[in-house]
Amino acid sequence: MPCFLASSLSSLSVVSLASNSISSIFLLGKISEHELPLTYAAADCFVLPTRALECFGLIVLEAFACNTPVIATPVGAIPELMGKYANQGWLCADISAPAIAERMKAFLKGELNTDGNLRNHALSYSYTAVPARLETIILNNRF
């Protein structure tokens, strides 16, 4: 299976650890905002190897909106945004390259699956859904 990298060369350390399952590596460089949805949609899986400073994790929701599963590290709000998928093996044990490579290998072996509702999960964070949930919480004094 080929691997396409849209990030820096530092990601190669993670890919090299999972390399026995990867046939070739392509460096795409920076992806434009216009091409981003198409790139997510074309991917079998998106790997988010965040080490720090990922406050909200919008990238997870962008990939999910294209129905693309995400392998991610447990940084910032990423575990919360991943929801039930974090508990289904898509979240790495830590931020290390071996932990990320282990999840990549699991994906490549077919050990990670989704229920096909990634887009619906992303939509639960839409600009209309979140205010409605907040209104319910506030009006029902659930805070």
mmCIF file with all atom_site columns, C-alpha atoms in Angstrom:
data_model
loop_
_atom_site.group_PDB
_atom_site.id
_atom_site.type_symbol
_atom_site.label_atom_id
_atom_site.label_alt_id
_atom_site.label_comp_id
_atom_site.label_asym_id
_atom_site.label_entity_id
_atom_site.label_seq_id
_atom_site.pdbx_PDB_ins_code
_atom_site.Cartn_x
_atom_site.Cartn_y
_atom_site.Cartn_z
_atom_site.occupancy
_atom_site.B_iso_or_equiv
_atom_site.pdbx_formal_charge
_atom_site.auth_seq_id
_atom_site.auth_comp_id
_atom_site.auth_asym_id
_atom_site.auth_atom_id
_atom_site.pdbx_PDB_model_num
ATOM 1   C CA . MET A 1 1   ? 0.000   0.000  0.000  1.00 0.00 ? 1   MET A CA 1
ATOM 2   C CA . PRO A 1 2   ? 1.425   3.432  -0.881 1.00 0.00 ? 2   PRO A CA 1
ATOM 3   C CA . CYS A 1 3   ? 1.748   6.186  1.714  1.00 0.00 ? 3   CYS A CA 1
ATOM 4   C CA . PHE A 1 4   ? 1.227   9.850  0.840  1.00 0.00 ? 4   PHE A CA 1
ATOM 5   C CA . LEU A 1 5   ? 2.715   12.453 3.189  1.00 0.00 ? 5   LEU A CA 1
ATOM 6   C CA . ALA A 1 6   ? 1.421   15.985 3.210  1.00 0.00 ? 6   ALA A CA 1
ATOM 7   C CA . SER A 1 7   ? 3.715   17.109 5.992  1.00 0.00 ? 7   SER A CA 1
ATOM 8   C CA . SER A 1 8   ? 7.358   17.543 6.787  1.00 0.00 ? 8   SER A CA 1
ATOM 9   C CA . LEU A 1 9   ? 10.081  14.958 6.449  1.00 0.00 ? 9   LEU A CA 1
ATOM 10  C CA . SER A 1 10  ? 9.957   14.413 10.223 1.00 0.00 ? 10  SER A CA 1
ATOM 11  C CA . SER A 1 11  ? 6.905   12.208 9.639  1.00 0.00 ? 11  SER A CA 1
ATOM 12  C CA . LEU A 1 12  ? 9.146   9.761  7.831  1.00 0.00 ? 12  LEU A CA 1
ATOM 13  C CA . SER A 1 13  ? 10.328  8.328  11.163 1.00 0.00 ? 13  SER A CA 1
ATOM 14  C CA . VAL A 1 14  ? 6.782   7.149  11.880 1.00 0.00 ? 14  VAL A CA 1
ATOM 15  C CA . VAL A 1 15  ? 6.314   5.806  8.370  1.00 0.00 ? 15  VAL A CA 1
ATOM 16  C CA . SER A 1 16  ? 9.642   3.983  8.465  1.00 0.00 ? 16  SER A CA 1
ATOM 17  C CA . LEU A 1 17  ? 8.510   2.072  11.571 1.00 0.00 ? 17  LEU A CA 1
ATOM 18  C CA . ALA A 1 18  ? 5.453   0.847  9.667  1.00 0.00 ? 18  ALA A CA 1
ATOM 19  C CA . SER A 1 19  ? 7.359   0.437  6.409  1.00 0.00 ? 19  SER A CA 1
ATOM 20  C CA . ASN A 1 20  ? 7.045   -3.331 6.027  1.00 0.00 ? 20  ASN A CA 1
ATOM 21  C CA . SER A 1 21  ? 3.399   -2.714 5.077  1.00 0.00 ? 21  SER A CA 1
ATOM 22  C CA . ILE A 1 22  ? 4.052   0.328  2.876  1.00 0.00 ? 22  ILE A CA 1
ATOM 23  C CA . SER A 1 23  ? 5.116   -0.164 -0.733 1.00 0.00 ? 23  SER A CA 1
ATOM 24  C CA . SER A 1 24  ? 6.157   3.410  -1.533 1.00 0.00 ? 24  SER A CA 1
ATOM 25  C CA . ILE A 1 25  ? 6.164   6.890  -0.013 1.00 0.00 ? 25  ILE A CA 1
ATOM 26  C CA . PHE A 1 26  ? 5.115   10.071 -1.823 1.00 0.00 ? 26  PHE A CA 1
ATOM 27  C CA . LEU A 1 27  ? 5.790   13.537 -0.390 1.00 0.00 ? 27  LEU A CA 1
ATOM 28  C CA . LEU A 1 28  ? 2.913   15.809 -1.394 1.00 0.00 ? 28  LEU A CA 1
ATOM 29  C CA . GLY A 1 29  ? 4.022   18.925 0.423  1.00 0.00 ? 29  GLY A CA 1
ATOM 30  C CA . LYS A 1 30  ? 1.462   21.508 1.522  1.00 0.00 ? 30  LYS A CA 1
ATOM 31  C CA . ILE A 1 31  ? -2.093  20.845 0.360  1.00 0.00 ? 31  ILE A CA 1
ATOM 32  C CA . SER A 1 32  ? -4.151  23.903 -0.618 1.00 0.00 ? 32  SER A CA 1
ATOM 33  C CA . GLU A 1 33  ? -7.446  24.629 1.162  1.00 0.00 ? 33  GLU A CA 1
ATOM 34  C CA . HIS A 1 34  ? -9.231  23.969 -2.139 1.00 0.00 ? 34  HIS A CA 1
ATOM 35  C CA . GLU A 1 35  ? -7.675  20.500 -2.538 1.00 0.00 ? 35  GLU A CA 1
ATOM 36  C CA . LEU A 1 36  ? -7.969  19.499 1.112  1.00 0.00 ? 36  LEU A CA 1
ATOM 37  C CA . PRO A 1 37  ? -11.483 17.942 1.037  1.00 0.00 ? 37  PRO A CA 1
ATOM 38  C CA . LEU A 1 38  ? -10.597 15.941 -2.074 1.00 0.00 ? 38  LEU A CA 1
ATOM 39  C CA . THR A 1 39  ? -7.367  14.758 -0.469 1.00 0.00 ? 39  THR A CA 1
ATOM 40  C CA . TYR A 1 40  ? -9.152  13.664 2.714  1.00 0.00 ? 40  TYR A CA 1
ATOM 41  C CA . ALA A 1 41  ? -11.856 11.904 0.688  1.00 0.00 ? 41  ALA A CA 1
ATOM 42  C CA . ALA A 1 42  ? -9.261  10.054 -1.412 1.00 0.00 ? 42  ALA A CA 1
ATOM 43  C CA . ALA A 1 43  ? -7.418  8.779  1.662  1.00 0.00 ? 43  ALA A CA 1
ATOM 44  C CA . ASP A 1 44  ? -8.058  5.382  3.217  1.00 0.00 ? 44  ASP A CA 1
ATOM 45  C CA . CYS A 1 45  ? -6.923  6.811  6.543  1.00 0.00 ? 45  CYS A CA 1
ATOM 46  C CA . PHE A 1 46  ? -5.509  10.100 7.859  1.00 0.00 ? 46  PHE A CA 1
ATOM 47  C CA . VAL A 1 47  ? -2.700  10.044 10.426 1.00 0.00 ? 47  VAL A CA 1
ATOM 48  C CA . LEU A 1 48  ? -2.453  13.027 12.783 1.00 0.00 ? 48  LEU A CA 1
ATOM 49  C CA . PRO A 1 49  ? 0.880   12.707 14.651 1.00 0.00 ? 49  PRO A CA 1
ATOM 50  C CA . THR A 1 50  ? 0.379   15.753 16.870 1.00 0.00 ? 50  THR A CA 1
ATOM 51  C CA . ARG A 1 51  ? 2.929   16.146 19.660 1.00 0.00 ? 51  ARG A CA 1
ATOM 52  C CA . ALA A 1 52  ? 1.745   19.398 21.280 1.00 0.00 ? 52  ALA A CA 1
ATOM 53  C CA . LEU A 1 53  ? -0.311  22.552 20.874 1.00 0.00 ? 53  LEU A CA 1
ATOM 54  C CA . GLU A 1 54  ? -3.348  20.983 19.211 1.00 0.00 ? 54  GLU A CA 1
ATOM 55  C CA . CYS A 1 55  ? -5.989  22.939 21.064 1.00 0.00 ? 55  CYS A CA 1
ATOM 56  C CA . PHE A 1 56  ? -9.231  21.936 19.354 1.00 0.00 ? 56  PHE A CA 1
ATOM 57  C CA . GLY A 1 57  ? -8.242  19.449 16.656 1.00 0.00 ? 57  GLY A CA 1
ATOM 58  C CA . LEU A 1 58  ? -10.322 20.732 13.750 1.00 0.00 ? 58  LEU A CA 1
ATOM 59  C CA . ILE A 1 59  ? -8.260  18.484 11.457 1.00 0.00 ? 59  ILE A CA 1
ATOM 60  C CA . VAL A 1 60  ? -9.980  15.415 12.953 1.00 0.00 ? 60  VAL A CA 1
ATOM 61  C CA . LEU A 1 61  ? -13.413 16.821 12.129 1.00 0.00 ? 61  LEU A CA 1
ATOM 62  C CA . GLU A 1 62  ? -12.310 17.808 8.622  1.00 0.00 ? 62  GLU A CA 1
ATOM 63  C CA . ALA A 1 63  ? -11.215 14.236 7.894  1.00 0.00 ? 63  ALA A CA 1
ATOM 64  C CA . PHE A 1 64  ? -14.333 12.778 9.520  1.00 0.00 ? 64  PHE A CA 1
ATOM 65  C CA . ALA A 1 65  ? -16.505 15.132 7.420  1.00 0.00 ? 65  ALA A CA 1
ATOM 66  C CA . CYS A 1 66  ? -15.009 13.399 4.356  1.00 0.00 ? 66  CYS A CA 1
ATOM 67  C CA . ASN A 1 67  ? -15.769 10.023 6.001  1.00 0.00 ? 67  ASN A CA 1
ATOM 68  C CA . THR A 1 68  ? -12.041 9.361  6.399  1.00 0.00 ? 68  THR A CA 1
ATOM 69  C CA . PRO A 1 69  ? -10.909 7.643  9.608  1.00 0.00 ? 69  PRO A CA 1
ATOM 70  C CA . VAL A 1 70  ? -8.147  9.217  11.688 1.00 0.00 ? 70  VAL A CA 1
ATOM 71  C CA . ILE A 1 71  ? -5.269  7.693  13.619 1.00 0.00 ? 71  ILE A CA 1
ATOM 72  C CA . ALA A 1 72  ? -4.286  10.355 16.136 1.00 0.00 ? 72  ALA A CA 1
ATOM 73  C CA . THR A 1 73  ? -2.263  11.016 19.245 1.00 0.00 ? 73  THR A CA 1
ATOM 74  C CA . PRO A 1 74  ? -3.873  11.845 22.620 1.00 0.00 ? 74  PRO A CA 1
ATOM 75  C CA . VAL A 1 75  ? -3.149  15.590 22.626 1.00 0.00 ? 75  VAL A CA 1
ATOM 76  C CA . GLY A 1 76  ? -5.469  18.478 23.475 1.00 0.00 ? 76  GLY A CA 1
ATOM 77  C CA . ALA A 1 77  ? -9.107  17.906 22.545 1.00 0.00 ? 77  ALA A CA 1
ATOM 78  C CA . ILE A 1 78  ? -8.307  15.201 19.980 1.00 0.00 ? 78  ILE A CA 1
ATOM 79  C CA . PRO A 1 79  ? -9.496  12.266 22.153 1.00 0.00 ? 79  PRO A CA 1
ATOM 80  C CA . GLU A 1 80  ? -12.788 14.041 22.876 1.00 0.00 ? 80  GLU A CA 1
ATOM 81  C CA . LEU A 1 81  ? -13.340 14.957 19.224 1.00 0.00 ? 81  LEU A CA 1
ATOM 82  C CA . MET A 1 82  ? -12.690 11.391 18.140 1.00 0.00 ? 82  MET A CA 1
ATOM 83  C CA . GLY A 1 83  ? -15.465 10.265 20.466 1.00 0.00 ? 83  GLY A CA 1
ATOM 84  C CA . LYS A 1 84  ? -16.198 6.551  20.361 1.00 0.00 ? 84  LYS A CA 1
ATOM 85  C CA . TYR A 1 85  ? -13.526 6.022  17.696 1.00 0.00 ? 85  TYR A CA 1
ATOM 86  C CA . ALA A 1 86  ? -10.839 6.856  20.262 1.00 0.00 ? 86  ALA A CA 1
ATOM 87  C CA . ASN A 1 87  ? -11.960 3.773  22.209 1.00 0.00 ? 87  ASN A CA 1
ATOM 88  C CA . GLN A 1 88  ? -12.072 1.616  19.083 1.00 0.00 ? 88  GLN A CA 1
ATOM 89  C CA . GLY A 1 89  ? -8.309  1.638  18.588 1.00 0.00 ? 89  GLY A CA 1
ATOM 90  C CA . TRP A 1 90  ? -7.882  4.752  16.440 1.00 0.00 ? 90  TRP A CA 1
ATOM 91  C CA . LEU A 1 91  ? -6.199  6.744  19.230 1.00 0.00 ? 91  LEU A CA 1
ATOM 92  C CA . CYS A 1 92  ? -2.499  6.051  19.833 1.00 0.00 ? 92  CYS A CA 1
ATOM 93  C CA . ALA A 1 93  ? -1.292  5.099  23.302 1.00 0.00 ? 93  ALA A CA 1
ATOM 94  C CA . ASP A 1 94  ? 1.008   8.141  23.361 1.00 0.00 ? 94  ASP A CA 1
ATOM 95  C CA . ILE A 1 95  ? 2.773   10.600 21.030 1.00 0.00 ? 95  ILE A CA 1
ATOM 96  C CA . SER A 1 96  ? 5.784   8.406  20.247 1.00 0.00 ? 96  SER A CA 1
ATOM 97  C CA . ALA A 1 97  ? 6.660   7.254  16.734 1.00 0.00 ? 97  ALA A CA 1
ATOM 98  C CA . PRO A 1 98  ? 6.411   3.563  17.779 1.00 0.00 ? 98  PRO A CA 1
ATOM 99  C CA . ALA A 1 99  ? 2.881   4.121  19.168 1.00 0.00 ? 99  ALA A CA 1
ATOM 100 C CA . ILE A 1 100 ? 1.767   5.820  15.942 1.00 0.00 ? 100 ILE A CA 1
ATOM 101 C CA . ALA A 1 101 ? 3.414   3.145  13.805 1.00 0.00 ? 101 ALA A CA 1
ATOM 102 C CA . GLU A 1 102 ? 1.671   0.433  15.838 1.00 0.00 ? 102 GLU A CA 1
ATOM 103 C CA . ARG A 1 103 ? -1.763  1.951  15.057 1.00 0.00 ? 103 ARG A CA 1
ATOM 104 C CA . MET A 1 104 ? -0.779  2.352  11.393 1.00 0.00 ? 104 MET A CA 1
ATOM 105 C CA . LYS A 1 105 ? 0.175   -1.315 11.228 1.00 0.00 ? 105 LYS A CA 1
ATOM 106 C CA . ALA A 1 106 ? -3.140  -2.266 12.856 1.00 0.00 ? 106 ALA A CA 1
ATOM 107 C CA . PHE A 1 107 ? -4.975  -0.262 10.204 1.00 0.00 ? 107 PHE A CA 1
ATOM 108 C CA . LEU A 1 108 ? -2.989  -1.805 7.367  1.00 0.00 ? 108 LEU A CA 1
ATOM 109 C CA . LYS A 1 109 ? -3.742  -5.292 8.721  1.00 0.00 ? 109 LYS A CA 1
ATOM 110 C CA . GLY A 1 110 ? -7.470  -4.486 8.728  1.00 0.00 ? 110 GLY A CA 1
ATOM 111 C CA . GLU A 1 111 ? -7.724  -4.487 12.523 1.00 0.00 ? 111 GLU A CA 1
ATOM 112 C CA . LEU A 1 112 ? -9.279  -0.988 12.739 1.00 0.00 ? 112 LEU A CA 1
ATOM 113 C CA . ASN A 1 113 ? -12.785 -0.393 11.483 1.00 0.00 ? 113 ASN A CA 1
ATOM 114 C CA . THR A 1 114 ? -15.457 2.285  11.673 1.00 0.00 ? 114 THR A CA 1
ATOM 115 C CA . ASP A 1 115 ? -19.228 2.110  11.550 1.00 0.00 ? 115 ASP A CA 1
ATOM 116 C CA . GLY A 1 116 ? -19.332 4.387  8.494  1.00 0.00 ? 116 GLY A CA 1
ATOM 117 C CA . ASN A 1 117 ? -20.802 7.285  10.487 1.00 0.00 ? 117 ASN A CA 1
ATOM 118 C CA . LEU A 1 118 ? -17.708 9.472  10.623 1.00 0.00 ? 118 LEU A CA 1
ATOM 119 C CA . ARG A 1 119 ? -19.397 12.275 8.674  1.00 0.00 ? 119 ARG A CA 1
ATOM 120 C CA . ASN A 1 120 ? -22.379 12.260 11.038 1.00 0.00 ? 120 ASN A CA 1
ATOM 121 C CA . HIS A 1 121 ? -19.990 12.456 13.990 1.00 0.00 ? 121 HIS A CA 1
ATOM 122 C CA . ALA A 1 122 ? -18.293 15.500 12.415 1.00 0.00 ? 122 ALA A CA 1
ATOM 123 C CA . LEU A 1 123 ? -21.669 17.132 11.785 1.00 0.00 ? 123 LEU A CA 1
ATOM 124 C CA . SER A 1 124 ? -22.445 16.884 15.493 1.00 0.00 ? 124 SER A CA 1
ATOM 125 C CA . TYR A 1 125 ? -19.850 19.674 15.872 1.00 0.00 ? 125 TYR A CA 1
ATOM 126 C CA . SER A 1 126 ? -21.366 21.925 13.185 1.00 0.00 ? 126 SER A CA 1
ATOM 127 C CA . TYR A 1 127 ? -22.012 25.602 13.762 1.00 0.00 ? 127 TYR A CA 1
ATOM 128 C CA . THR A 1 128 ? -25.731 24.826 14.167 1.00 0.00 ? 128 THR A CA 1
ATOM 129 C CA . ALA A 1 129 ? -25.477 21.661 16.287 1.00 0.00 ? 129 ALA A CA 1
ATOM 130 C CA . VAL A 1 130 ? -23.143 23.005 18.986 1.00 0.00 ? 130 VAL A CA 1
ATOM 131 C CA . PRO A 1 131 ? -25.177 26.132 19.847 1.00 0.00 ? 131 PRO A CA 1
ATOM 132 C CA . ALA A 1 132 ? -28.319 23.987 20.059 1.00 0.00 ? 132 ALA A CA 1
ATOM 133 C CA . ARG A 1 133 ? -26.601 21.631 22.531 1.00 0.00 ? 133 ARG A CA 1
ATOM 134 C CA . LEU A 1 134 ? -25.325 24.587 24.567 1.00 0.00 ? 134 LEU A CA 1
ATOM 135 C CA . GLU A 1 135 ? -28.807 26.094 24.672 1.00 0.00 ? 135 GLU A CA 1
ATOM 136 C CA . THR A 1 136 ? -30.213 22.816 25.982 1.00 0.00 ? 136 THR A CA 1
ATOM 137 C CA . ILE A 1 137 ? -27.517 22.599 28.642 1.00 0.00 ? 137 ILE A CA 1
ATOM 138 C CA . ILE A 1 138 ? -28.033 26.188 29.780 1.00 0.00 ? 138 ILE A CA 1
ATOM 139 C CA . LEU A 1 139 ? -31.830 26.091 29.748 1.00 0.00 ? 139 LEU A CA 1
ATOM 140 C CA . ASN A 1 140 ? -31.909 22.806 31.646 1.00 0.00 ? 140 ASN A CA 1
ATOM 141 C CA . ASN A 1 141 ? -29.276 23.998 34.149 1.00 0.00 ? 141 ASN A CA 1
ATOM 142 C CA . ARG A 1 142 ? -26.985 21.072 33.313 1.00 0.00 ? 142 ARG A CA 1
ATOM 143 C CA . PHE A 1 143 ? -23.707 22.827 33.972 1.00 0.00 ? 143 PHE A CA 1
#
